Backbone as a printed PyTorch tensor [residue, N CA C, xyz], in Angstrom:
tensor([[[  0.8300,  -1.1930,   0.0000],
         [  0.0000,   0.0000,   0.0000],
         [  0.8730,   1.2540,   0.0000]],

        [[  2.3910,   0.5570,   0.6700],
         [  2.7500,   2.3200,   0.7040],
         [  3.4990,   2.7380,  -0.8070]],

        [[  3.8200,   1.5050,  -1.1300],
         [  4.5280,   1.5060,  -2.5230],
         [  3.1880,   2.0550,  -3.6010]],

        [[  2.4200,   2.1470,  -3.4100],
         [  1.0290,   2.0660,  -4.4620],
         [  1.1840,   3.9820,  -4.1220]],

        [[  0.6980,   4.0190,  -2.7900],
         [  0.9510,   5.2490,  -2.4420],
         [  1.9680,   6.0320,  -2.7800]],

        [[  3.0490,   5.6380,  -2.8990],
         [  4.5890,   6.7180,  -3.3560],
         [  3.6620,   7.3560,  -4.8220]],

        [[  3.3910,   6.0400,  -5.8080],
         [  3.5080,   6.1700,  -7.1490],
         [  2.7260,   6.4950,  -7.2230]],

        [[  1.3370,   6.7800,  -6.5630],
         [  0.2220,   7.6210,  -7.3080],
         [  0.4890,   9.2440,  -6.8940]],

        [[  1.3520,   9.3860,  -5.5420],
         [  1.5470,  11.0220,  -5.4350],
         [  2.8120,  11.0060,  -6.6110]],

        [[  3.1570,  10.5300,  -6.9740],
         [  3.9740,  11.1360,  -8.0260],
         [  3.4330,  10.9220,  -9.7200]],

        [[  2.0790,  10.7020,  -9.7810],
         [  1.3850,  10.9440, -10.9340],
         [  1.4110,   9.8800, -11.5930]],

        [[  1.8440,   8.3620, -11.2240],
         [  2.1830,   7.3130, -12.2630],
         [  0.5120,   6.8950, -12.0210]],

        [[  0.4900,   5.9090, -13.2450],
         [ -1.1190,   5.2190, -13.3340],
         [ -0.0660,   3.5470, -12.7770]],

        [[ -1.1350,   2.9790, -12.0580],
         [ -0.7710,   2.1940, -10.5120],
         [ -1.8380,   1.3280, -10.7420]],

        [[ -1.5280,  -0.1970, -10.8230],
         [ -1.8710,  -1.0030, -10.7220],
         [ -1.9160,  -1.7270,  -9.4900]],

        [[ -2.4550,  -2.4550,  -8.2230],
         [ -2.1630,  -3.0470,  -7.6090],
         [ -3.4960,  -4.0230,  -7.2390]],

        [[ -2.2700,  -5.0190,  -6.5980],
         [ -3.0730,  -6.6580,  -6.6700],
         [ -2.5850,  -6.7680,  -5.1290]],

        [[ -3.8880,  -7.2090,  -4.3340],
         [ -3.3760,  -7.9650,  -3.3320],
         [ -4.2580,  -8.5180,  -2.4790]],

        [[ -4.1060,  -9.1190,  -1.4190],
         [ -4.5660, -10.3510,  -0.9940],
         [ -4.5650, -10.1070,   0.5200]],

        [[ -5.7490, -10.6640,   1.5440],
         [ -6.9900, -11.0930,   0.6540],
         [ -7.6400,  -9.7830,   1.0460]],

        [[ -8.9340,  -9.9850,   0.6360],
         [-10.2370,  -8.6850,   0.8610],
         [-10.3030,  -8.4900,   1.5880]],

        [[-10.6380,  -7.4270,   2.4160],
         [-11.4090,  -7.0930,   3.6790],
         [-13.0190,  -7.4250,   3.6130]],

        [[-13.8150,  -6.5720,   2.5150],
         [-14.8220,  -6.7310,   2.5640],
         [-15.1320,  -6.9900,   1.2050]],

        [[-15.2270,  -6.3200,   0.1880],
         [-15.1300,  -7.4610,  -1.0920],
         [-14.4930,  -7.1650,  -2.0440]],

        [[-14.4230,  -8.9230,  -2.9110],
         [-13.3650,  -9.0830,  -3.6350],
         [-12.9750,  -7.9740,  -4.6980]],

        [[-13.6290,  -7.0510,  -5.2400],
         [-12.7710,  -6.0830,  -5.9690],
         [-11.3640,  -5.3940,  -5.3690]],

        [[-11.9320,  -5.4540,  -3.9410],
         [-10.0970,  -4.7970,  -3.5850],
         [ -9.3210,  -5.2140,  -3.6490]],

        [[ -9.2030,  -6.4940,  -4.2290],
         [ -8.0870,  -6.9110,  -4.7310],
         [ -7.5940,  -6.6090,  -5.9740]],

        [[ -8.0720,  -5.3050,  -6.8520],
         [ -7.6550,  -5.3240,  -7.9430],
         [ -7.6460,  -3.7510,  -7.5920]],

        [[ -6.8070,  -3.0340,  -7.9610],
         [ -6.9720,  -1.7570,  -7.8830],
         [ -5.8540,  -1.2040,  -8.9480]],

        [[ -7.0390,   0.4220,  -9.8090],
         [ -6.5450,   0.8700, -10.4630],
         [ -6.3530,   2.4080, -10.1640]],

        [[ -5.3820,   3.0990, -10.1230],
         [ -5.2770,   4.2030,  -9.6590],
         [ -5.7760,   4.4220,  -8.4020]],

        [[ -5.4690,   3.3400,  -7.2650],
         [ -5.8650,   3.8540,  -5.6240],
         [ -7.4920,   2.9150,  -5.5590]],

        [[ -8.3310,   2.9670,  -6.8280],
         [ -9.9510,   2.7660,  -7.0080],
         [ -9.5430,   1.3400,  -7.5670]],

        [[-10.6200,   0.6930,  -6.1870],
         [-11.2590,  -0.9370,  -6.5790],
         [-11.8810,  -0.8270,  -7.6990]],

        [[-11.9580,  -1.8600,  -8.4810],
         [-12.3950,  -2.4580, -10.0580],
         [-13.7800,  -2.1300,  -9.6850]],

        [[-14.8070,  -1.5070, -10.5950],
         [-16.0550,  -1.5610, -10.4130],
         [-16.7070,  -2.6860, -10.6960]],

        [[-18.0940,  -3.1200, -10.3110],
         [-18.4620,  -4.5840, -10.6560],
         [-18.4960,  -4.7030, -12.1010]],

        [[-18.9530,  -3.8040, -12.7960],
         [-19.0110,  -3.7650, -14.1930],
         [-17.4460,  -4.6290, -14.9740]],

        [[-16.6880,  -3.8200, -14.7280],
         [-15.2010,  -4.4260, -14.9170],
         [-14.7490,  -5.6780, -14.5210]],

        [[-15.5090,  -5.9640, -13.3810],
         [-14.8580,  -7.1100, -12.1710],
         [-15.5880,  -7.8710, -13.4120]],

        [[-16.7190,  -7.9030, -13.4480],
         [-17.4300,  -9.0600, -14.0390],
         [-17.3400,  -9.1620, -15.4890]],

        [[-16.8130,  -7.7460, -16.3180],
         [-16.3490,  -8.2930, -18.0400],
         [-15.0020,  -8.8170, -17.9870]],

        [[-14.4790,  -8.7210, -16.6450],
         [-12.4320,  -9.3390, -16.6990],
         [-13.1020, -10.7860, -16.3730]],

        [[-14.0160, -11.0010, -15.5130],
         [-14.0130, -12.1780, -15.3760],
         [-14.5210, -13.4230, -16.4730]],

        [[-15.6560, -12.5200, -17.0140],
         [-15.7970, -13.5930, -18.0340],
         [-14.4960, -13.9340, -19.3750]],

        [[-13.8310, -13.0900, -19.2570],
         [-12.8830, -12.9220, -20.2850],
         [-12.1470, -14.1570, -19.5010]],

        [[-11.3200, -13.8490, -18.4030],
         [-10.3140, -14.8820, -17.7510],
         [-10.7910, -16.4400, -17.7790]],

        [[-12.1090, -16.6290, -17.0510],
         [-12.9070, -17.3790, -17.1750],
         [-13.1380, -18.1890, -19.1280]],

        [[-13.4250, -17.8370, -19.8340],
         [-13.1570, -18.2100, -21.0960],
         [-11.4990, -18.6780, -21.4500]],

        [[-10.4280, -17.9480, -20.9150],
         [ -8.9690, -18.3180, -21.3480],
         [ -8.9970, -19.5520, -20.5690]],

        [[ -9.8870, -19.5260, -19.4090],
         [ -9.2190, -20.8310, -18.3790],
         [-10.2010, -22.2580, -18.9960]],

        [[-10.9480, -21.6580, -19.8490],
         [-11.6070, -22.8020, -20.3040],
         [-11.4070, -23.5530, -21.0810]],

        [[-10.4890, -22.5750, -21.8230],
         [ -9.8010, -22.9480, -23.5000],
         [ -8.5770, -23.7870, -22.9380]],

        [[ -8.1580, -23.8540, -21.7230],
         [ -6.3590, -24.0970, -21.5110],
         [ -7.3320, -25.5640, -20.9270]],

        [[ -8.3500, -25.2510, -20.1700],
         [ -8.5140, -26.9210, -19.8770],
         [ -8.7960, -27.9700, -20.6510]],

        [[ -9.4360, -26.9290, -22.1110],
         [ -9.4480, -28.3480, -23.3670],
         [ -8.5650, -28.4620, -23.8870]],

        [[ -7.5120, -27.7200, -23.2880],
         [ -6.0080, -28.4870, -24.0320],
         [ -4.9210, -29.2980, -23.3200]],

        [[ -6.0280, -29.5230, -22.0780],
         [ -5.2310, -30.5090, -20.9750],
         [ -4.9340, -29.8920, -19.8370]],

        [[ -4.6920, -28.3050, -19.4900],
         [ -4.5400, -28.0530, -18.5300],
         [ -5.1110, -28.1580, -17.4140]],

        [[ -4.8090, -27.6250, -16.0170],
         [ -5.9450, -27.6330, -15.3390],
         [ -6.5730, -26.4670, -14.6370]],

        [[ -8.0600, -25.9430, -14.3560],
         [ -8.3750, -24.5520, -14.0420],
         [ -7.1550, -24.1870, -13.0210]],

        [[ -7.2930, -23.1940, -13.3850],
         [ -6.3400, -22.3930, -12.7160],
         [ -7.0530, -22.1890, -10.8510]],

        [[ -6.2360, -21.7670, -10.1060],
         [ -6.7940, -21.7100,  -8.8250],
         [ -7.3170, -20.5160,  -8.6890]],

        [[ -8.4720, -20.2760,  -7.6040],
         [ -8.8730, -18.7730,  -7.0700],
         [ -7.9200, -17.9380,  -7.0880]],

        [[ -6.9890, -17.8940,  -6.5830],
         [ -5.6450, -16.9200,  -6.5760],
         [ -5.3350, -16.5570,  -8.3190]],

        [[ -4.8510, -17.6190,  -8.4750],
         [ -4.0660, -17.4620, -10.1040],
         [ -5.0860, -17.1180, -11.0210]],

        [[ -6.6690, -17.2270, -10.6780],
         [ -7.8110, -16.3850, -11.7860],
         [ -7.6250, -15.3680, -11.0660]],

        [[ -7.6960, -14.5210,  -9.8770],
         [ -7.6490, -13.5050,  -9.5740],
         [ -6.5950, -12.7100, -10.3140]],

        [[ -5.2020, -12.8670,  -9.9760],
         [ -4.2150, -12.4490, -10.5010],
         [ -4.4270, -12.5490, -12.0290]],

        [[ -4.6750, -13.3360, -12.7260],
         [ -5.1370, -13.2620, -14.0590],
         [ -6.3520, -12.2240, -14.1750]],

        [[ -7.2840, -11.7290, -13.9260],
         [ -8.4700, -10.8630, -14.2720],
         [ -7.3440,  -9.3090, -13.6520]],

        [[ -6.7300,  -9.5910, -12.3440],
         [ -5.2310,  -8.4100, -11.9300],
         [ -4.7490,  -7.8840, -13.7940]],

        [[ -3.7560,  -8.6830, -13.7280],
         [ -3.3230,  -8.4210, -14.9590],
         [ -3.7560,  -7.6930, -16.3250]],

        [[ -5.0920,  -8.6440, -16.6510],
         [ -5.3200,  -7.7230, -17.7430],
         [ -6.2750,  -6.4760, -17.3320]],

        [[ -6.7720,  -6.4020, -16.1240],
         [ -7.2990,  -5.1210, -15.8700],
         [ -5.9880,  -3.9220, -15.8880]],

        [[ -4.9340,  -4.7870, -15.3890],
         [ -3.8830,  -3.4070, -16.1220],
         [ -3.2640,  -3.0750, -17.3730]],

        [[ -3.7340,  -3.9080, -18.1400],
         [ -2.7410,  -4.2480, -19.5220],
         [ -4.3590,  -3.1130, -20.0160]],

        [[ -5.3240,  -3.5540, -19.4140],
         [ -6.6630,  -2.7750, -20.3210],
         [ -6.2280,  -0.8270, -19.8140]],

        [[ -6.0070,  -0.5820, -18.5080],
         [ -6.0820,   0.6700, -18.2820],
         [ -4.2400,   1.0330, -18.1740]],

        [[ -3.7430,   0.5520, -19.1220],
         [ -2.4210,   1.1020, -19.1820],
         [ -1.2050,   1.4840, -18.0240]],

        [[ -1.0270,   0.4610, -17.1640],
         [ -0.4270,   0.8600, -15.8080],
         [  0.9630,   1.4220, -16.5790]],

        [[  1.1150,   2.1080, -15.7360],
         [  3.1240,   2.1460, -15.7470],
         [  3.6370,   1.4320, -14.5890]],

        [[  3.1270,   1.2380, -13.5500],
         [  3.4200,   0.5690, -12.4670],
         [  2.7110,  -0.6570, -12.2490]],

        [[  2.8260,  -1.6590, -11.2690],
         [  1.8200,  -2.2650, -11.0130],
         [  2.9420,  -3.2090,  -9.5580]],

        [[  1.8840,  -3.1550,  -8.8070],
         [  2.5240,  -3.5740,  -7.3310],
         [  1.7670,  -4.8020,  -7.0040]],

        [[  2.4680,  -5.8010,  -6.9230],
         [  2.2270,  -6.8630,  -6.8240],
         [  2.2680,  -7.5690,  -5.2250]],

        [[  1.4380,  -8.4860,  -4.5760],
         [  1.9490,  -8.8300,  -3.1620],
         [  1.3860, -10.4240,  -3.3560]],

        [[  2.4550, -11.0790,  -2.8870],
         [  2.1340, -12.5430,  -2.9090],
         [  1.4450, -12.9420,  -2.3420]],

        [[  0.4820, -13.9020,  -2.7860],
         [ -0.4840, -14.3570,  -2.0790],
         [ -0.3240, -15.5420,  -0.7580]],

        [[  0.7850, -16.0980,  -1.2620],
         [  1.2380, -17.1210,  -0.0130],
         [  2.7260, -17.5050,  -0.3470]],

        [[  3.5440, -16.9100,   0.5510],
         [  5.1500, -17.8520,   0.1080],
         [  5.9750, -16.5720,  -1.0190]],

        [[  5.7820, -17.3010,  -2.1800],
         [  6.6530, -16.4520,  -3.6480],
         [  7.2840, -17.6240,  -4.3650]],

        [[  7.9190, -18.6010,  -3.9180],
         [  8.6320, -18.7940,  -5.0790],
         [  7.9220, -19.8490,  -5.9010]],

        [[  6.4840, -19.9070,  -5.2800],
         [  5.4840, -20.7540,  -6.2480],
         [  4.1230, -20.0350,  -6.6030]],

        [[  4.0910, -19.0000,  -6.0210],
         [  3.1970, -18.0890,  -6.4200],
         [  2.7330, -17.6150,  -7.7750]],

        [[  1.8760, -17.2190,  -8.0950],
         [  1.1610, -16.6940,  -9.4620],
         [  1.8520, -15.6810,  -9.7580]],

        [[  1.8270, -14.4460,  -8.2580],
         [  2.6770, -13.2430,  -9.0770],
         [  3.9050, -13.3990,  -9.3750]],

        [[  4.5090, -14.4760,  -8.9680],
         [  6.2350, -14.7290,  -9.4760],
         [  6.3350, -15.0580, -10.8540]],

        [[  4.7530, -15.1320, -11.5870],
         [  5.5270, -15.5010, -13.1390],
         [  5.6180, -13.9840, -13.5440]],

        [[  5.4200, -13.1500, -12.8080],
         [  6.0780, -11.4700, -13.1940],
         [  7.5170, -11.7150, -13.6890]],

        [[  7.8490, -11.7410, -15.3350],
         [  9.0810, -12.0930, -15.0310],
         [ 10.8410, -10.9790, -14.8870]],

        [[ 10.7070,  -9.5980, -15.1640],
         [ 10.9080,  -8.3400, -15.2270],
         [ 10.7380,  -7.6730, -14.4290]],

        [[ 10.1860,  -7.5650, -12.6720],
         [ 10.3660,  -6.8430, -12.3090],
         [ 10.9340,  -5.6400, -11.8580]],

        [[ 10.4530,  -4.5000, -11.2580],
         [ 11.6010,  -3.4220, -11.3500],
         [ 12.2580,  -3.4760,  -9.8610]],

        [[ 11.4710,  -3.9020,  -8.8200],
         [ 12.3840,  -4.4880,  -7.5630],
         [ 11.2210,  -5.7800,  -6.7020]],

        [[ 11.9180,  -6.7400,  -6.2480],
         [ 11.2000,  -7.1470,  -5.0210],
         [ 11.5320,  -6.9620,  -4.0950]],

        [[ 10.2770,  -7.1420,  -3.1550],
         [ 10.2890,  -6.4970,  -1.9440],
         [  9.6940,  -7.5550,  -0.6320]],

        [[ 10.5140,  -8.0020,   0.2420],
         [ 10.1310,  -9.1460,   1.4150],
         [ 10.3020,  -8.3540,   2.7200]],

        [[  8.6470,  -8.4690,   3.0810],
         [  8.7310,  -7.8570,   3.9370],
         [  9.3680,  -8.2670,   5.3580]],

        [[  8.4100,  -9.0120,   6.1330],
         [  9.3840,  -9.8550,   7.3900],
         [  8.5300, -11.5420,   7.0420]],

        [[  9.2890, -12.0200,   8.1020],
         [  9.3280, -13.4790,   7.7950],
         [  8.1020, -14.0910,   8.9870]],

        [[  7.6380, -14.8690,   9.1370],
         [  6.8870, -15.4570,  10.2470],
         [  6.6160, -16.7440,  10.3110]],

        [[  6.4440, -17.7600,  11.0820],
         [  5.9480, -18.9470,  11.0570],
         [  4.3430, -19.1360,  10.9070]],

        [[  4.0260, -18.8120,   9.5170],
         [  2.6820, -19.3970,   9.1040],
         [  2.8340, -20.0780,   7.9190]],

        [[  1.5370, -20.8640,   7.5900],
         [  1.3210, -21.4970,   6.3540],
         [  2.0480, -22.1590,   6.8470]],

        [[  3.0530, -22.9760,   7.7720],
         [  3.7270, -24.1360,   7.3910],
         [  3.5590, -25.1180,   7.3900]],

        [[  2.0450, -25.3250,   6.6350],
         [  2.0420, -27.0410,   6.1990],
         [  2.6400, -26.4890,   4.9020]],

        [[  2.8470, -25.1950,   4.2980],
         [  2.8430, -25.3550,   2.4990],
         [  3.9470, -25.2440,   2.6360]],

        [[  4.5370, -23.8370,   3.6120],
         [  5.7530, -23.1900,   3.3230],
         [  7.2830, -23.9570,   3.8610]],

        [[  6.7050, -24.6760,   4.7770],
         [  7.7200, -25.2710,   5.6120],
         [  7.7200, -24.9930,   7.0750]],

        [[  8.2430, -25.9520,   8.2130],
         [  8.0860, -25.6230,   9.3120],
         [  9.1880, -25.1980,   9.9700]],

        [[ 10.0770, -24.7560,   9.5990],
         [ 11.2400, -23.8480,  10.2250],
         [ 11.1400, -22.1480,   9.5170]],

        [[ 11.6260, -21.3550,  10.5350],
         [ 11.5500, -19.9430,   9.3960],
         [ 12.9850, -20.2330,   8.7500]],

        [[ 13.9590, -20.9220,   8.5370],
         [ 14.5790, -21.1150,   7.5620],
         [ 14.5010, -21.7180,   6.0200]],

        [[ 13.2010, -22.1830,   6.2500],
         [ 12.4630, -23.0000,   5.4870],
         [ 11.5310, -21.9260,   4.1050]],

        [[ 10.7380, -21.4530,   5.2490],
         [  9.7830, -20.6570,   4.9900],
         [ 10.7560, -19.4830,   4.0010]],

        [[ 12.0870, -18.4770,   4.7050],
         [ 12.4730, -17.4660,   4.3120],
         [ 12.8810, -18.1850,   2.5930]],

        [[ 13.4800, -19.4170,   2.4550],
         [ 13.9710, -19.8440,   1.1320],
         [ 12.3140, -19.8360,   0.6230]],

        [[ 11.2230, -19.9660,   0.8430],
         [ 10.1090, -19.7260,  -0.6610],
         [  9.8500, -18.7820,  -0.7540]],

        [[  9.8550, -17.6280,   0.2920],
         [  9.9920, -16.1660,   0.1860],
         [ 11.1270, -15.9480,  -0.4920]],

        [[ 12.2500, -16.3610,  -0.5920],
         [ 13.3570, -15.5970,  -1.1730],
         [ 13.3690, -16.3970,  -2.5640]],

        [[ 12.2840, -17.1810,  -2.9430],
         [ 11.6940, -17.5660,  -4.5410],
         [ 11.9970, -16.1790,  -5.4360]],

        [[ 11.3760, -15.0340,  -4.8800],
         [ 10.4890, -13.8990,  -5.4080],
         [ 11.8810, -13.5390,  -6.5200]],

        [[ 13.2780, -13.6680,  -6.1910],
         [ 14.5550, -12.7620,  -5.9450],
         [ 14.6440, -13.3140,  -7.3530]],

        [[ 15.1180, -12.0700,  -8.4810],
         [ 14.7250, -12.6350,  -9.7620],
         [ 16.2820, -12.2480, -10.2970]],

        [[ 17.1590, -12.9560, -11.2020],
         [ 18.2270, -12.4540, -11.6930],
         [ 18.4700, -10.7060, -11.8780]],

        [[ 19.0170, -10.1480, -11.5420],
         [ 19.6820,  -8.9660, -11.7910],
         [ 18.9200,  -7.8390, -11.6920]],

        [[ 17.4550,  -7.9790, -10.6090],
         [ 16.5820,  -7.3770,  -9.9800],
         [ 17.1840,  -7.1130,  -8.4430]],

        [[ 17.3450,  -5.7800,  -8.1330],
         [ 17.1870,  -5.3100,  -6.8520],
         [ 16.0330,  -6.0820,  -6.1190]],

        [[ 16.4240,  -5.9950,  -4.6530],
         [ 15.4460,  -6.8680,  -3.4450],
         [ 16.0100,  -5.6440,  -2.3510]],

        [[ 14.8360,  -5.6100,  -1.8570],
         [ 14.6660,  -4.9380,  -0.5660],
         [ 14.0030,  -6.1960,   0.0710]],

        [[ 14.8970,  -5.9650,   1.6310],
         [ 14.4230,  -6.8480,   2.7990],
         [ 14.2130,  -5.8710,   4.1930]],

        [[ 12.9570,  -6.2980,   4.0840],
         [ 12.2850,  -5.8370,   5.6170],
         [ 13.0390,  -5.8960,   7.0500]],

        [[ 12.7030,  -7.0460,   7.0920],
         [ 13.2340,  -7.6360,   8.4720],
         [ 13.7440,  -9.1860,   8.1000]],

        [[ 15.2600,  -9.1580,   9.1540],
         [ 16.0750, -10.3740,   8.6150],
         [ 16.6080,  -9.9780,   9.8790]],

        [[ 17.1240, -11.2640,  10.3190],
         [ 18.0280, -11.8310,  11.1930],
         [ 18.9990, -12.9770,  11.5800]],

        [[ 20.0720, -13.2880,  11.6660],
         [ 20.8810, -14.6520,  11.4650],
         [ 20.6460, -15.1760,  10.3220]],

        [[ 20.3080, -16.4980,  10.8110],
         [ 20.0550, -17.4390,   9.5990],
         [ 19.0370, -17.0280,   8.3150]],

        [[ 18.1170, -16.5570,   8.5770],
         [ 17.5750, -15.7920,   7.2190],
         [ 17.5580, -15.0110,   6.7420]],

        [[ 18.8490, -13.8930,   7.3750],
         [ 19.3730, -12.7060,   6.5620],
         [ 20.4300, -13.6890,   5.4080]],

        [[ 20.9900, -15.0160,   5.6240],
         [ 22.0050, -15.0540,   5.1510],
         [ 21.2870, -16.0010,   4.0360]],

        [[ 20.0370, -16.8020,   4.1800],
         [ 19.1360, -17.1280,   3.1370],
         [ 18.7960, -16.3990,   2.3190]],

        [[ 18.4840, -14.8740,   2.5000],
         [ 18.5260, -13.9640,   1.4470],
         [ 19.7760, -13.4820,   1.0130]],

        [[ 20.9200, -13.3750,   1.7130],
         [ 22.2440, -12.4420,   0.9160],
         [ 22.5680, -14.3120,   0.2050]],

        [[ 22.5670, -15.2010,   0.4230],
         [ 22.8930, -16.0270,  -0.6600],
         [ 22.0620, -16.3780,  -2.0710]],

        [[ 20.7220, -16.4430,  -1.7240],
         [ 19.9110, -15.8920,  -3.1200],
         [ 19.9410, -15.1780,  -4.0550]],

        [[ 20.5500, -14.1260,  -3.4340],
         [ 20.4660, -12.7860,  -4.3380],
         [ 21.8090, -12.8410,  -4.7400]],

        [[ 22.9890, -13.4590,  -4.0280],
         [ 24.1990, -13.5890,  -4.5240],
         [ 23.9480, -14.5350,  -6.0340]],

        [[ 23.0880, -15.7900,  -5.8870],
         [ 23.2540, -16.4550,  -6.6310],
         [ 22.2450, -16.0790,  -8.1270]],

        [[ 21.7180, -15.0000,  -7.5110],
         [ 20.7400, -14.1660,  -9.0040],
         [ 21.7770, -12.9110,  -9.5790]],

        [[ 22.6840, -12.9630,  -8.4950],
         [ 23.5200, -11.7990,  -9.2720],
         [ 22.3020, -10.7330,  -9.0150]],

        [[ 21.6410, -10.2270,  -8.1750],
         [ 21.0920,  -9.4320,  -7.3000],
         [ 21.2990,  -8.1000,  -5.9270]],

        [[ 21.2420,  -6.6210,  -6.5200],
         [ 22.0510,  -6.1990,  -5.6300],
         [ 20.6500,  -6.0680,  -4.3120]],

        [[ 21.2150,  -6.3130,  -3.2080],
         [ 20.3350,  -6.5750,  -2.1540],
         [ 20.4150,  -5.4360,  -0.9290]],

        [[ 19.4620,  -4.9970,  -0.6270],
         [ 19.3290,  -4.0090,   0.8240],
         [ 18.2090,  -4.3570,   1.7080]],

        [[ 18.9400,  -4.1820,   2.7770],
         [ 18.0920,  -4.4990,   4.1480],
         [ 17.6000,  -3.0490,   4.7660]],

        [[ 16.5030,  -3.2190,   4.8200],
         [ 15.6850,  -1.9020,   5.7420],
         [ 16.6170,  -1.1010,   6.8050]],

        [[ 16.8480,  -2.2590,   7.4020],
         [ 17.8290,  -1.6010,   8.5740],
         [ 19.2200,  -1.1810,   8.2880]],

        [[ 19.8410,  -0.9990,   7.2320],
         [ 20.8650,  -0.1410,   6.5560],
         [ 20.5330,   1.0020,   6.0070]],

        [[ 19.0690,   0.8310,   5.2940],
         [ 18.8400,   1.9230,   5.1530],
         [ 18.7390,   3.4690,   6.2210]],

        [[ 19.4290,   4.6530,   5.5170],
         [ 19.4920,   5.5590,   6.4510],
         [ 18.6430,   6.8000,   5.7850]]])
């Protein structure tokens, strides 16, 4: 939100996706600061909805709630022309929907916690390596909060993306 926020006081058109709703599902799609109107919500959906239909008669399989969301995300920005678009993972990152972003202009991990770990894993050493999925070759990463062992799960990731990396708490 605060990243959405920088870029709309500085005049960019701002895409953002994120997870989950408070109260309903359009806020998960936002264009310029403004949730998708139902009108929109419901012509992205039948559109997405039709692509996911076509991929299952060719063997695939529907895509999940998340990954249609993020899909109806997407082309609601490709339709209203983002220059930006701020993405937040829905669970984890390095198996996530928004990780097939493949170009980003930075990622960003915020802090680490012990949840999800039936998916993510049950150590936060565990957990910080599918968070540190997100860390894309020769993309800047900002890190929130890190300590010991999973500051050094991220400075070896990003070593191995050839990634220049900053921690919050250097920042001055």
């Amino acid at each position: 939100a605060y990243m959405q926020a920088i870029l709309l006081f500085e005049g960019k058109r701002v895409g953002f996706f994120t997870s989950p709703h408070l109260v309903k599902l359009n806020e998960r799609i936002r264009i310029n600061g403004k949730d998708i109107d139902d009108d929109t919500f419901c012509r992205i959906f039948a559109k997405v909805r039709q692509v996911a239909e076509e991929l299952e008669k060719e063997g695939l399989e529907h895509p999940s709630y998340f990954e249609f969301l993020y899909g109806m995300g997407m082309l609601a920005f490709e339709e209203n022309d983002a220059e930006y678009i701020v993405l937040e993972t829905g669970l984890g990152g390095r198996l996530d929907a928004t990780n097939s972003f493949e170009h980003p202009f930075l990622s960003v991990i915020t802090s680490i916690g012990l949840d999800h770990t039936e998916i993510l894993g049950d150590t936060i050493e565990k957990i910080a390596g599918e968070k540190a999925g997100i860390i894309k070759p020769n993309i800047p990463v900002l890190i929130g909060e890190a300590e010991g062992e999973i500051k050094q799960v991220f400075i070896d990731k990003a070593r191995c993306e050839n990634s220049p990396i900053y921690f919050a708490e250097d920042i001055k």
